[in-house]
Amino acid sequence: MDYKDISFDEGTTFLVTGGAGFIGSNLCEAILAKGHKVTCLDNLSTGNIRNVELFSDNPLYTFIKGDIVNLENCLNACDGVDYVLHQAAWGSVPRSIEMPLFYEEVNIKGTLNMMEAARQKNVKKFVYASSSSVYGDEPNLPKMEGREGNVLSPYALTKKVDEEYGALYFKLYGLNTYALRYFNVFGRRQDPEGAYAAVIPKFLKQLLNDEAPIINGDGKQSRDFTYIENVIEANLKACKAPVESAGQAYNIAFGGREFLINIYYGLCKALDKNIEPEYGMERKGDIKHSNADISKARKMLDYNPEWSFEKGIKEAIDWYKENL
């Protein structure tokens, strides 16, 4: 079943934290398209108001400029909310290695604040963004829930702790929590700017500007690149999932595996560019290979991703050609 066919009761209200970010703004858009109310909570530290300006005239949409590190902001945002889709966090493995205390404050304390606010305000479901980085140095492919290694960065540790709190909040308080371990999400509105930008939008922007991108390492690292539509589906299906599936973590990906160097040359071909990349140092804390087993999410969440890498990258290229 496509997520567009998922229905919620009339008057259902969603809160999307980090709603002005890449994933958050796409979730806001999908919920509004269904005719439901959505509140976006964002402090605009990594999100961009441009991502949500297109909703500003929609009477079902509310924007709150607030911070998840502030419990009062979280409590106010959860008033009258049925479902929380918690995306607010600071991303980037290398940046977390430079700023561990900040990541602890935002990604752990902020998430705990949101869970506590959701509990106090009797929210039905708390669906939150985790990450494939929790698998750490576990070498086996595909990555499978329950078979994790030692984390390799403060960012990964924050997501691991969030998952522990999610499981506890379900066991102790009955808050229906769902951790979604995203695998390298890409698509429209993903920011190509900055030193820590995700690789696909960064490559696209540089190639469109006839610049040679820098590939960290040898380019032979592989990732389960996951188009944004699959992530929207996972969030909405988690909201409809049975209580037996709460308190757990789920891989959210397409279940494929793409090598970075192949993606680069594929983008060159699609954009009709003949630019050789430059190669830089491998990044500390990076996992070399990533590929998801999504059978648990299929079974427990009815997650059935329809967007392959090939289908998604075509849409992404078209979007960036129009919007960069």
PDB file of C-alpha atoms in Angstrom:
ATOM      1  CA  MET A   1       0.000   0.000   0.000  1.00  0.00           C
ATOM      2  CA  ASP A   2       1.355   3.410  -0.987  1.00  0.00           C
ATOM      3  CA  TYR A   3       1.580   5.887   1.897  1.00  0.00           C
ATOM      4  CA  LYS A   4      -0.789   8.170   0.001  1.00  0.00           C
ATOM      5  CA  ASP A   5      -3.495   5.548   0.666  1.00  0.00           C
ATOM      6  CA  ILE A   6      -2.948   5.587   4.465  1.00  0.00           C
ATOM      7  CA  SER A   7      -5.848   7.282   6.196  1.00  0.00           C
ATOM      8  CA  PHE A   8      -6.175   8.909   9.597  1.00  0.00           C
ATOM      9  CA  ASP A   9      -9.265  10.104  11.456  1.00  0.00           C
ATOM     10  CA  GLU A  10     -10.581  13.548  10.647  1.00  0.00           C
ATOM     11  CA  GLY A  11      -9.068  16.153  12.949  1.00  0.00           C
ATOM     12  CA  THR A  12      -5.837  14.185  13.487  1.00  0.00           C
ATOM     13  CA  THR A  13      -2.935  16.460  14.425  1.00  0.00           C
ATOM     14  CA  PHE A  14       0.769  15.808  13.835  1.00  0.00           C
ATOM     15  CA  LEU A  15       3.858  17.483  15.263  1.00  0.00           C
ATOM     16  CA  VAL A  16       7.018  17.337  13.144  1.00  0.00           C
ATOM     17  CA  THR A  17      10.138  18.417  15.023  1.00  0.00           C
ATOM     18  CA  GLY A  18      12.893  19.646  12.754  1.00  0.00           C
ATOM     19  CA  GLY A  19      10.082  20.286  10.306  1.00  0.00           C
ATOM     20  CA  ALA A  20      12.028  22.937   8.386  1.00  0.00           C
ATOM     21  CA  GLY A  21      14.775  20.449   7.570  1.00  0.00           C
ATOM     22  CA  PHE A  22      15.082  18.138   4.595  1.00  0.00           C
ATOM     23  CA  ILE A  23      13.170  15.126   5.928  1.00  0.00           C
ATOM     24  CA  GLY A  24      10.902  17.161   8.202  1.00  0.00           C
ATOM     25  CA  SER A  25       9.651  19.499   5.461  1.00  0.00           C
ATOM     26  CA  ASN A  26       8.830  16.525   3.233  1.00  0.00           C
ATOM     27  CA  LEU A  27       6.844  14.963   6.096  1.00  0.00           C
ATOM     28  CA  CYS A  28       4.954  18.240   6.658  1.00  0.00           C
ATOM     29  CA  GLU A  29       4.140  18.393   2.944  1.00  0.00           C
ATOM     30  CA  ALA A  30       2.867  14.787   2.846  1.00  0.00           C
ATOM     31  CA  ILE A  31       0.653  15.259   5.926  1.00  0.00           C
ATOM     32  CA  LEU A  32      -0.834  18.511   4.637  1.00  0.00           C
ATOM     33  CA  ALA A  33      -1.559  16.809   1.308  1.00  0.00           C
ATOM     34  CA  LYS A  34      -3.692  14.342   3.276  1.00  0.00           C
ATOM     35  CA  GLY A  35      -5.699  17.197   4.761  1.00  0.00           C
ATOM     36  CA  HIS A  36      -4.435  16.889   8.338  1.00  0.00           C
ATOM     37  CA  LYS A  37      -3.115  19.515  10.739  1.00  0.00           C
ATOM     38  CA  VAL A  38       0.633  19.694  11.193  1.00  0.00           C
ATOM     39  CA  THR A  39       2.742  21.777  13.538  1.00  0.00           C
ATOM     40  CA  CYS A  40       6.397  22.309  12.656  1.00  0.00           C
ATOM     41  CA  LEU A  41       8.759  22.862  15.586  1.00  0.00           C
ATOM     42  CA  ASP A  42      12.187  24.084  14.522  1.00  0.00           C
ATOM     43  CA  ASN A  43      14.834  26.463  15.862  1.00  0.00           C
ATOM     44  CA  LEU A  44      16.214  26.931  12.324  1.00  0.00           C
ATOM     45  CA  SER A  45      19.768  26.022  13.383  1.00  0.00           C
ATOM     46  CA  THR A  46      20.066  23.448  10.592  1.00  0.00           C
ATOM     47  CA  GLY A  47      16.589  23.694   9.039  1.00  0.00           C
ATOM     48  CA  ASN A  48      15.746  26.448   6.573  1.00  0.00           C
ATOM     49  CA  ILE A  49      12.583  28.551   6.609  1.00  0.00           C
ATOM     50  CA  ARG A  50      12.604  28.381   2.782  1.00  0.00           C
ATOM     51  CA  ASN A  51      11.711  24.682   3.053  1.00  0.00           C
ATOM     52  CA  VAL A  52       8.376  25.455   4.720  1.00  0.00           C
ATOM     53  CA  GLU A  53       7.448  28.833   3.259  1.00  0.00           C
ATOM     54  CA  LEU A  54       5.328  27.052   0.658  1.00  0.00           C
ATOM     55  CA  PHE A  55       2.985  25.892   3.473  1.00  0.00           C
ATOM     56  CA  SER A  56       2.695  29.246   5.273  1.00  0.00           C
ATOM     57  CA  ASP A  57      -0.706  30.094   3.775  1.00  0.00           C
ATOM     58  CA  ASN A  58      -2.174  26.670   4.558  1.00  0.00           C
ATOM     59  CA  PRO A  59      -4.671  26.983   7.458  1.00  0.00           C
ATOM     60  CA  LEU A  60      -3.771  23.452   8.601  1.00  0.00           C
ATOM     61  CA  TYR A  61      -0.103  24.403   9.091  1.00  0.00           C
ATOM     62  CA  THR A  62       1.457  26.015  12.181  1.00  0.00           C
ATOM     63  CA  PHE A  63       5.098  26.985  12.610  1.00  0.00           C
ATOM     64  CA  ILE A  64       6.626  27.246  16.085  1.00  0.00           C
ATOM     65  CA  LYS A  65      10.142  28.600  16.388  1.00  0.00           C
ATOM     66  CA  GLY A  66      11.375  26.662  19.385  1.00  0.00           C
ATOM     67  CA  ASP A  67      14.120  24.409  20.645  1.00  0.00           C
ATOM     68  CA  ILE A  68      13.879  20.760  21.722  1.00  0.00           C
ATOM     69  CA  VAL A  69      16.511  21.471  24.391  1.00  0.00           C
ATOM     70  CA  ASN A  70      13.841  23.619  26.099  1.00  0.00           C
ATOM     71  CA  LEU A  71      11.299  21.327  27.815  1.00  0.00           C
ATOM     72  CA  GLU A  72       8.685  24.110  27.934  1.00  0.00           C
ATOM     73  CA  ASN A  73       8.876  24.481  24.142  1.00  0.00           C
ATOM     74  CA  CYS A  74       8.398  20.714  23.776  1.00  0.00           C
ATOM     75  CA  LEU A  75       5.408  20.623  26.136  1.00  0.00           C
ATOM     76  CA  ASN A  76       3.711  23.539  24.362  1.00  0.00           C
ATOM     77  CA  ALA A  77       4.306  21.979  20.927  1.00  0.00           C
ATOM     78  CA  CYS A  78       2.782  18.636  22.060  1.00  0.00           C
ATOM     79  CA  ASP A  79      -0.503  20.216  23.198  1.00  0.00           C
ATOM     80  CA  GLY A  80      -3.408  18.473  21.466  1.00  0.00           C
ATOM     81  CA  VAL A  81      -1.092  16.382  19.248  1.00  0.00           C
ATOM     82  CA  ASP A  82      -1.911  12.802  18.213  1.00  0.00           C
ATOM     83  CA  TYR A  83       1.379  11.816  16.559  1.00  0.00           C
ATOM     84  CA  VAL A  84       4.904  13.145  16.991  1.00  0.00           C
ATOM     85  CA  LEU A  85       7.373  12.620  14.129  1.00  0.00           C
ATOM     86  CA  HIS A  86      10.636  13.608  15.800  1.00  0.00           C
ATOM     87  CA  GLN A  87      13.280  14.510  13.212  1.00  0.00           C
ATOM     88  CA  ALA A  88      15.061  17.351  15.031  1.00  0.00           C
ATOM     89  CA  ALA A  89      18.728  16.564  15.603  1.00  0.00           C
ATOM     90  CA  TRP A  90      22.174  17.563  14.555  1.00  0.00           C
ATOM     91  CA  GLY A  91      23.529  15.181  11.927  1.00  0.00           C
ATOM     92  CA  SER A  92      27.005  14.466  10.531  1.00  0.00           C
ATOM     93  CA  VAL A  93      29.464  11.957  11.947  1.00  0.00           C
ATOM     94  CA  PRO A  94      32.604  14.121  11.439  1.00  0.00           C
ATOM     95  CA  ARG A  95      31.016  17.214  12.995  1.00  0.00           C
ATOM     96  CA  SER A  96      29.965  15.178  16.050  1.00  0.00           C
ATOM     97  CA  ILE A  97      33.608  14.151  16.556  1.00  0.00           C
ATOM     98  CA  GLU A  98      34.471  17.851  16.757  1.00  0.00           C
ATOM     99  CA  MET A  99      31.492  18.778  18.996  1.00  0.00           C
ATOM    100  CA  PRO A 100      30.604  15.844  21.303  1.00  0.00           C
ATOM    101  CA  LEU A 101      29.121  17.938  24.137  1.00  0.00           C
ATOM    102  CA  PHE A 102      26.818  19.800  21.776  1.00  0.00           C
ATOM    103  CA  TYR A 103      25.589  16.549  20.234  1.00  0.00           C
ATOM    104  CA  GLU A 104      24.867  15.145  23.685  1.00  0.00           C
ATOM    105  CA  GLU A 105      22.818  18.230  24.533  1.00  0.00           C
ATOM    106  CA  VAL A 106      20.734  18.361  21.352  1.00  0.00           C
ATOM    107  CA  ASN A 107      20.401  14.743  20.252  1.00  0.00           C
ATOM    108  CA  ILE A 108      20.046  13.052  23.646  1.00  0.00           C
ATOM    109  CA  LYS A 109      18.627  15.687  26.007  1.00  0.00           C
ATOM    110  CA  GLY A 110      16.468  17.160  23.246  1.00  0.00           C
ATOM    111  CA  THR A 111      15.015  13.761  22.301  1.00  0.00           C
ATOM    112  CA  LEU A 112      14.405  12.898  25.957  1.00  0.00           C
ATOM    113  CA  ASN A 113      12.599  16.234  26.394  1.00  0.00           C
ATOM    114  CA  MET A 114      10.383  15.380  23.431  1.00  0.00           C
ATOM    115  CA  MET A 115       9.586  11.887  24.737  1.00  0.00           C
ATOM    116  CA  GLU A 116       8.738  13.285  28.149  1.00  0.00           C
ATOM    117  CA  ALA A 117       6.526  15.992  26.630  1.00  0.00           C
ATOM    118  CA  ALA A 118       4.781  13.381  24.472  1.00  0.00           C
ATOM    119  CA  ARG A 119       4.205  11.216  27.562  1.00  0.00           C
ATOM    120  CA  GLN A 120       2.802  14.085  29.619  1.00  0.00           C
ATOM    121  CA  LYS A 121       0.508  15.214  26.799  1.00  0.00           C
ATOM    122  CA  ASN A 122      -0.781  11.658  26.069  1.00  0.00           C
ATOM    123  CA  VAL A 123       0.477  11.520  22.480  1.00  0.00           C
ATOM    124  CA  LYS A 124      -0.616   8.301  20.710  1.00  0.00           C
ATOM    125  CA  LYS A 125       2.653   7.508  18.916  1.00  0.00           C
ATOM    126  CA  PHE A 126       6.179   8.882  19.112  1.00  0.00           C
ATOM    127  CA  VAL A 127       8.047   8.066  15.884  1.00  0.00           C
ATOM    128  CA  TYR A 128      11.646   9.221  15.847  1.00  0.00           C
ATOM    129  CA  ALA A 129      14.687   9.314  13.587  1.00  0.00           C
ATOM    130  CA  SER A 130      17.530   6.983  14.449  1.00  0.00           C
ATOM    131  CA  SER A 131      20.396   6.091  12.128  1.00  0.00           C
ATOM    132  CA  SER A 132      22.241   3.242  10.451  1.00  0.00           C
ATOM    133  CA  SER A 133      25.330   4.588  12.242  1.00  0.00           C
ATOM    134  CA  VAL A 134      24.260   2.610  15.352  1.00  0.00           C
ATOM    135  CA  TYR A 135      25.638  -0.519  13.639  1.00  0.00           C
ATOM    136  CA  GLY A 136      29.156   0.822  14.151  1.00  0.00           C
ATOM    137  CA  ASP A 137      31.927  -1.663  13.463  1.00  0.00           C
ATOM    138  CA  GLU A 138      29.644  -4.696  13.018  1.00  0.00           C
ATOM    139  CA  PRO A 139      31.053  -6.050   9.739  1.00  0.00           C
ATOM    140  CA  ASN A 140      28.254  -8.287   8.457  1.00  0.00           C
ATOM    141  CA  LEU A 141      25.960  -7.315   5.585  1.00  0.00           C
ATOM    142  CA  PRO A 142      23.094  -6.799   5.399  1.00  0.00           C
ATOM    143  CA  LYS A 143      22.693  -4.860   8.652  1.00  0.00           C
ATOM    144  CA  MET A 144      20.096  -6.467  10.883  1.00  0.00           C
ATOM    145  CA  GLU A 145      18.363  -5.176  14.021  1.00  0.00           C
ATOM    146  CA  GLY A 146      19.765  -6.847  17.132  1.00  0.00           C
ATOM    147  CA  ARG A 147      23.199  -7.324  15.580  1.00  0.00           C
ATOM    148  CA  GLU A 148      24.978  -4.068  16.365  1.00  0.00           C
ATOM    149  CA  GLY A 149      28.682  -3.416  16.908  1.00  0.00           C
ATOM    150  CA  ASN A 150      30.621  -0.732  18.767  1.00  0.00           C
ATOM    151  CA  VAL A 151      29.631   2.782  17.719  1.00  0.00           C
ATOM    152  CA  LEU A 152      32.314   4.845  15.968  1.00  0.00           C
ATOM    153  CA  SER A 153      31.226   8.439  16.656  1.00  0.00           C
ATOM    154  CA  PRO A 154      29.420  10.637  19.190  1.00  0.00           C
ATOM    155  CA  TYR A 155      26.594  11.025  16.647  1.00  0.00           C
ATOM    156  CA  ALA A 156      26.078   7.255  16.500  1.00  0.00           C
ATOM    157  CA  LEU A 157      26.184   7.054  20.296  1.00  0.00           C
ATOM    158  CA  THR A 158      23.471   9.723  20.628  1.00  0.00           C
ATOM    159  CA  LYS A 159      21.192   7.698  18.362  1.00  0.00           C
ATOM    160  CA  LYS A 160      21.930   4.505  20.285  1.00  0.00           C
ATOM    161  CA  VAL A 161      21.040   6.230  23.580  1.00  0.00           C
ATOM    162  CA  ASP A 162      17.844   7.628  22.029  1.00  0.00           C
ATOM    163  CA  GLU A 163      16.835   4.080  21.115  1.00  0.00           C
ATOM    164  CA  GLU A 164      17.447   2.917  24.687  1.00  0.00           C
ATOM    165  CA  TYR A 165      15.259   5.733  25.996  1.00  0.00           C
ATOM    166  CA  GLY A 166      12.592   4.865  23.414  1.00  0.00           C
ATOM    167  CA  ALA A 167      12.503   1.258  24.625  1.00  0.00           C
ATOM    168  CA  LEU A 168      12.387   2.408  28.270  1.00  0.00           C
ATOM    169  CA  TYR A 169       9.595   4.921  27.696  1.00  0.00           C
ATOM    170  CA  PHE A 170       7.517   2.154  26.142  1.00  0.00           C
ATOM    171  CA  LYS A 171       8.216  -0.330  28.960  1.00  0.00           C
ATOM    172  CA  LEU A 172       7.905   2.106  31.870  1.00  0.00           C
ATOM    173  CA  TYR A 173       5.257   4.560  30.694  1.00  0.00           C
ATOM    174  CA  GLY A 174       3.460   2.902  27.799  1.00  0.00           C
ATOM    175  CA  LEU A 175       4.508   5.584  25.295  1.00  0.00           C
ATOM    176  CA  ASN A 176       4.334   3.919  21.869  1.00  0.00           C
ATOM    177  CA  THR A 177       7.783   4.693  20.477  1.00  0.00           C
ATOM    178  CA  TYR A 178       9.200   3.672  17.089  1.00  0.00           C
ATOM    179  CA  ALA A 179      12.882   4.184  16.205  1.00  0.00           C
ATOM    180  CA  LEU A 180      13.455   4.460  12.462  1.00  0.00           C
ATOM    181  CA  ARG A 181      17.060   3.740  11.495  1.00  0.00           C
ATOM    182  CA  TYR A 182      17.451   5.782   8.334  1.00  0.00           C
ATOM    183  CA  PHE A 183      20.011   4.653   5.766  1.00  0.00           C
ATOM    184  CA  ASN A 184      21.474   7.560   3.737  1.00  0.00           C
ATOM    185  CA  VAL A 185      18.292   9.392   2.799  1.00  0.00           C
ATOM    186  CA  PHE A 186      18.365  11.623  -0.292  1.00  0.00           C
ATOM    187  CA  GLY A 187      15.940  13.662  -2.360  1.00  0.00           C
ATOM    188  CA  ARG A 188      14.330  17.052  -2.891  1.00  0.00           C
ATOM    189  CA  ARG A 189      15.253  19.877  -0.508  1.00  0.00           C
ATOM    190  CA  GLN A 190      18.361  18.168   0.871  1.00  0.00           C
ATOM    191  CA  ASP A 191      20.949  20.896   1.471  1.00  0.00           C
ATOM    192  CA  PRO A 192      24.030  20.768  -0.806  1.00  0.00           C
ATOM    193  CA  GLU A 193      25.869  23.477   1.160  1.00  0.00           C
ATOM    194  CA  GLY A 194      28.566  23.317   3.788  1.00  0.00           C
ATOM    195  CA  ALA A 195      31.433  21.053   4.771  1.00  0.00           C
ATOM    196  CA  TYR A 196      29.093  18.409   6.173  1.00  0.00           C
ATOM    197  CA  ALA A 197      26.560  18.284   3.346  1.00  0.00           C
ATOM    198  CA  ALA A 198      25.254  14.896   2.214  1.00  0.00           C
ATOM    199  CA  VAL A 199      27.135  13.457  -0.718  1.00  0.00           C
ATOM    200  CA  ILE A 200      24.437  13.282  -3.445  1.00  0.00           C
ATOM    201  CA  PRO A 201      23.287  16.935  -3.332  1.00  0.00           C
ATOM    202  CA  LYS A 202      26.887  18.045  -2.919  1.00  0.00           C
ATOM    203  CA  PHE A 203      28.014  16.095  -6.012  1.00  0.00           C
ATOM    204  CA  LEU A 204      25.042  17.405  -7.996  1.00  0.00           C
ATOM    205  CA  LYS A 205      25.688  21.027  -7.106  1.00  0.00           C
ATOM    206  CA  GLN A 206      29.400  20.800  -7.884  1.00  0.00           C
ATOM    207  CA  LEU A 207      28.859  19.019 -11.194  1.00  0.00           C
ATOM    208  CA  LEU A 208      26.167  21.522 -12.224  1.00  0.00           C
ATOM    209  CA  ASN A 209      28.754  24.258 -11.475  1.00  0.00           C
ATOM    210  CA  ASP A 210      31.460  22.375 -13.426  1.00  0.00           C
ATOM    211  CA  GLU A 211      33.503  21.817 -10.270  1.00  0.00           C
ATOM    212  CA  ALA A 212      35.403  18.622  -9.390  1.00  0.00           C
ATOM    213  CA  PRO A 213      33.988  17.063  -6.209  1.00  0.00           C
ATOM    214  CA  ILE A 214      36.244  15.587  -3.538  1.00  0.00           C
ATOM    215  CA  ILE A 215      35.528  11.953  -2.670  1.00  0.00           C
ATOM    216  CA  ASN A 216      36.642  10.970   0.826  1.00  0.00           C
ATOM    217  CA  GLY A 217      38.605   7.727   0.609  1.00  0.00           C
ATOM    218  CA  ASP A 218      38.812   5.556  -2.497  1.00  0.00           C
ATOM    219  CA  GLY A 219      35.157   5.813  -3.544  1.00  0.00           C
ATOM    220  CA  LYS A 220      34.665   2.092  -3.035  1.00  0.00           C
ATOM    221  CA  GLN A 221      32.541   2.563   0.085  1.00  0.00           C
ATOM    222  CA  SER A 222      28.922   1.454  -0.368  1.00  0.00           C
ATOM    223  CA  ARG A 223      25.658   2.793   1.000  1.00  0.00           C
ATOM    224  CA  ASP A 224      21.989   1.854   0.996  1.00  0.00           C
ATOM    225  CA  PHE A 225      20.823   5.176  -0.468  1.00  0.00           C
ATOM    226  CA  THR A 226      17.151   5.652   0.351  1.00  0.00           C
ATOM    227  CA  TYR A 227      14.818   8.030  -1.456  1.00  0.00           C
ATOM    228  CA  ILE A 228      12.774  10.433   0.684  1.00  0.00           C
ATOM    229  CA  GLU A 229       9.440   8.914  -0.393  1.00  0.00           C
ATOM    230  CA  ASN A 230      10.356   5.651   1.358  1.00  0.00           C
ATOM    231  CA  VAL A 231      11.054   7.558   4.578  1.00  0.00           C
ATOM    232  CA  ILE A 232       7.687   9.330   4.426  1.00  0.00           C
ATOM    233  CA  GLU A 233       6.005   5.956   4.024  1.00  0.00           C
ATOM    234  CA  ALA A 234       7.870   4.538   7.042  1.00  0.00           C
ATOM    235  CA  ASN A 235       6.881   7.425   9.315  1.00  0.00           C
ATOM    236  CA  LEU A 236       3.202   7.302   8.409  1.00  0.00           C
ATOM    237  CA  LYS A 237       3.036   3.514   8.593  1.00  0.00           C
ATOM    238  CA  ALA A 238       4.674   3.569  12.028  1.00  0.00           C
ATOM    239  CA  CYS A 239       1.805   5.828  13.142  1.00  0.00           C
ATOM    240  CA  LYS A 240      -0.619   3.066  12.114  1.00  0.00           C
ATOM    241  CA  ALA A 241       1.429   0.141  13.422  1.00  0.00           C
ATOM    242  CA  PRO A 242       0.062  -2.150  16.157  1.00  0.00           C
ATOM    243  CA  VAL A 243       1.180  -1.657  19.762  1.00  0.00           C
ATOM    244  CA  GLU A 244       3.069  -5.001  19.611  1.00  0.00           C
ATOM    245  CA  SER A 245       5.605  -3.320  17.332  1.00  0.00           C
ATOM    246  CA  ALA A 246       6.282  -0.364  19.691  1.00  0.00           C
ATOM    247  CA  GLY A 247       9.439   0.136  21.734  1.00  0.00           C
ATOM    248  CA  GLN A 248      11.660  -1.208  18.967  1.00  0.00           C
ATOM    249  CA  ALA A 249      14.027  -0.059  16.206  1.00  0.00           C
ATOM    250  CA  TYR A 250      13.547  -0.618  12.479  1.00  0.00           C
ATOM    251  CA  ASN A 251      15.834  -0.359   9.451  1.00  0.00           C
ATOM    252  CA  ILE A 252      14.387   2.105   6.951  1.00  0.00           C
ATOM    253  CA  ALA A 253      15.984   1.767   3.527  1.00  0.00           C
ATOM    254  CA  PHE A 254      15.281   0.299   0.123  1.00  0.00           C
ATOM    255  CA  GLY A 255      17.527  -2.686   0.816  1.00  0.00           C
ATOM    256  CA  GLY A 256      20.001  -2.010  -1.993  1.00  0.00           C
ATOM    257  CA  ARG A 257      23.682  -1.167  -2.127  1.00  0.00           C
ATOM    258  CA  GLU A 258      25.409   1.457  -4.251  1.00  0.00           C
ATOM    259  CA  PHE A 259      29.126   2.199  -4.474  1.00  0.00           C
ATOM    260  CA  LEU A 260      30.021   5.867  -4.191  1.00  0.00           C
ATOM    261  CA  ILE A 261      32.285   5.954  -7.243  1.00  0.00           C
ATOM    262  CA  ASN A 262      29.554   4.363  -9.392  1.00  0.00           C
ATOM    263  CA  ILE A 263      27.063   6.957  -8.201  1.00  0.00           C
ATOM    264  CA  TYR A 264      29.494   9.720  -9.072  1.00  0.00           C
ATOM    265  CA  TYR A 265      30.037   8.522 -12.644  1.00  0.00           C
ATOM    266  CA  GLY A 266      26.291   7.877 -12.994  1.00  0.00           C
ATOM    267  CA  LEU A 267      25.604  11.508 -12.090  1.00  0.00           C
ATOM    268  CA  CYS A 268      28.257  12.659 -14.576  1.00  0.00           C
ATOM    269  CA  LYS A 269      26.534  10.660 -17.299  1.00  0.00           C
ATOM    270  CA  ALA A 270      23.055  11.928 -16.374  1.00  0.00           C
ATOM    271  CA  LEU A 271      24.268  15.547 -16.403  1.00  0.00           C
ATOM    272  CA  ASP A 272      26.469  15.055 -19.492  1.00  0.00           C
ATOM    273  CA  LYS A 273      29.609  16.089 -17.592  1.00  0.00           C
ATOM    274  CA  ASN A 274      33.139  14.754 -18.014  1.00  0.00           C
ATOM    275  CA  ILE A 275      34.815  15.790 -14.751  1.00  0.00           C
ATOM    276  CA  GLU A 276      37.209  13.532 -12.856  1.00  0.00           C
ATOM    277  CA  PRO A 277      36.778  13.652  -9.073  1.00  0.00           C
ATOM    278  CA  GLU A 278      39.526  14.441  -6.590  1.00  0.00           C
ATOM    279  CA  TYR A 279      40.207  12.074  -3.708  1.00  0.00           C
ATOM    280  CA  GLY A 280      40.645  13.062  -0.073  1.00  0.00           C
ATOM    281  CA  MET A 281      41.323  11.365   3.245  1.00  0.00           C
ATOM    282  CA  GLU A 282      38.870   8.804   4.617  1.00  0.00           C
ATOM    283  CA  ARG A 283      36.652  10.370   7.258  1.00  0.00           C
ATOM    284  CA  LYS A 284      36.996   9.358  10.895  1.00  0.00           C
ATOM    285  CA  GLY A 285      34.018   7.427  12.234  1.00  0.00           C
ATOM    286  CA  ASP A 286      32.636   6.483   8.817  1.00  0.00           C
ATOM    287  CA  ILE A 287      31.276   3.002   8.220  1.00  0.00           C
ATOM    288  CA  LYS A 288      32.802   1.467   5.059  1.00  0.00           C
ATOM    289  CA  HIS A 289      29.781  -0.517   3.857  1.00  0.00           C
ATOM    290  CA  SER A 290      26.101  -0.185   4.591  1.00  0.00           C
ATOM    291  CA  ASN A 291      23.178  -2.251   3.368  1.00  0.00           C
ATOM    292  CA  ALA A 292      19.914  -2.873   5.213  1.00  0.00           C
ATOM    293  CA  ASP A 293      17.850  -5.945   5.896  1.00  0.00           C
ATOM    294  CA  ILE A 294      14.335  -4.433   5.917  1.00  0.00           C
ATOM    295  CA  SER A 295      12.403  -7.627   6.638  1.00  0.00           C
ATOM    296  CA  LYS A 296      11.522  -6.583  10.214  1.00  0.00           C
ATOM    297  CA  ALA A 297      10.015  -3.264   9.061  1.00  0.00           C
ATOM    298  CA  ARG A 298       8.128  -5.091   6.288  1.00  0.00           C
ATOM    299  CA  LYS A 299       6.636  -7.511   8.796  1.00  0.00           C
ATOM    300  CA  MET A 300       5.971  -5.222  11.782  1.00  0.00           C
ATOM    301  CA  LEU A 301       5.225  -1.873  10.110  1.00  0.00           C
ATOM    302  CA  ASP A 302       3.883  -3.051   6.744  1.00  0.00           C
ATOM    303  CA  TYR A 303       6.733  -1.036   5.226  1.00  0.00           C
ATOM    304  CA  ASN A 304       6.942  -1.708   1.511  1.00  0.00           C
ATOM    305  CA  PRO A 305       9.302   0.785  -0.168  1.00  0.00           C
ATOM    306  CA  GLU A 306       8.543   1.422  -3.821  1.00  0.00           C
ATOM    307  CA  TRP A 307      11.328   3.855  -4.645  1.00  0.00           C
ATOM    308  CA  SER A 308      14.532   2.174  -5.797  1.00  0.00           C
ATOM    309  CA  PHE A 309      17.766   4.145  -5.983  1.00  0.00           C
ATOM    310  CA  GLU A 310      17.459   4.362  -9.786  1.00  0.00           C
ATOM    311  CA  LYS A 311      13.911   5.710  -9.644  1.00  0.00           C
ATOM    312  CA  GLY A 312      14.724   8.157  -6.843  1.00  0.00           C
ATOM    313  CA  ILE A 313      17.941   9.520  -8.318  1.00  0.00           C
ATOM    314  CA  LYS A 314      16.151  10.491 -11.544  1.00  0.00           C
ATOM    315  CA  GLU A 315      13.643  12.567  -9.553  1.00  0.00           C
ATOM    316  CA  ALA A 316      16.405  14.064  -7.414  1.00  0.00           C
ATOM    317  CA  ILE A 317      18.466  15.097 -10.455  1.00  0.00           C
ATOM    318  CA  ASP A 318      15.432  16.778 -12.028  1.00  0.00           C
ATOM    319  CA  TRP A 319      14.668  18.637  -8.799  1.00  0.00           C
ATOM    320  CA  TYR A 320      18.221  19.934  -8.348  1.00  0.00           C
ATOM    321  CA  LYS A 321      18.472  20.990 -11.988  1.00  0.00           C
ATOM    322  CA  GLU A 322      15.399  23.166 -11.449  1.00  0.00           C
ATOM    323  CA  ASN A 323      16.209  24.453  -7.977  1.00  0.00           C
ATOM    324  CA  LEU A 324      19.974  24.985  -7.760  1.00  0.00           C
TER     325      LEU A 324
END
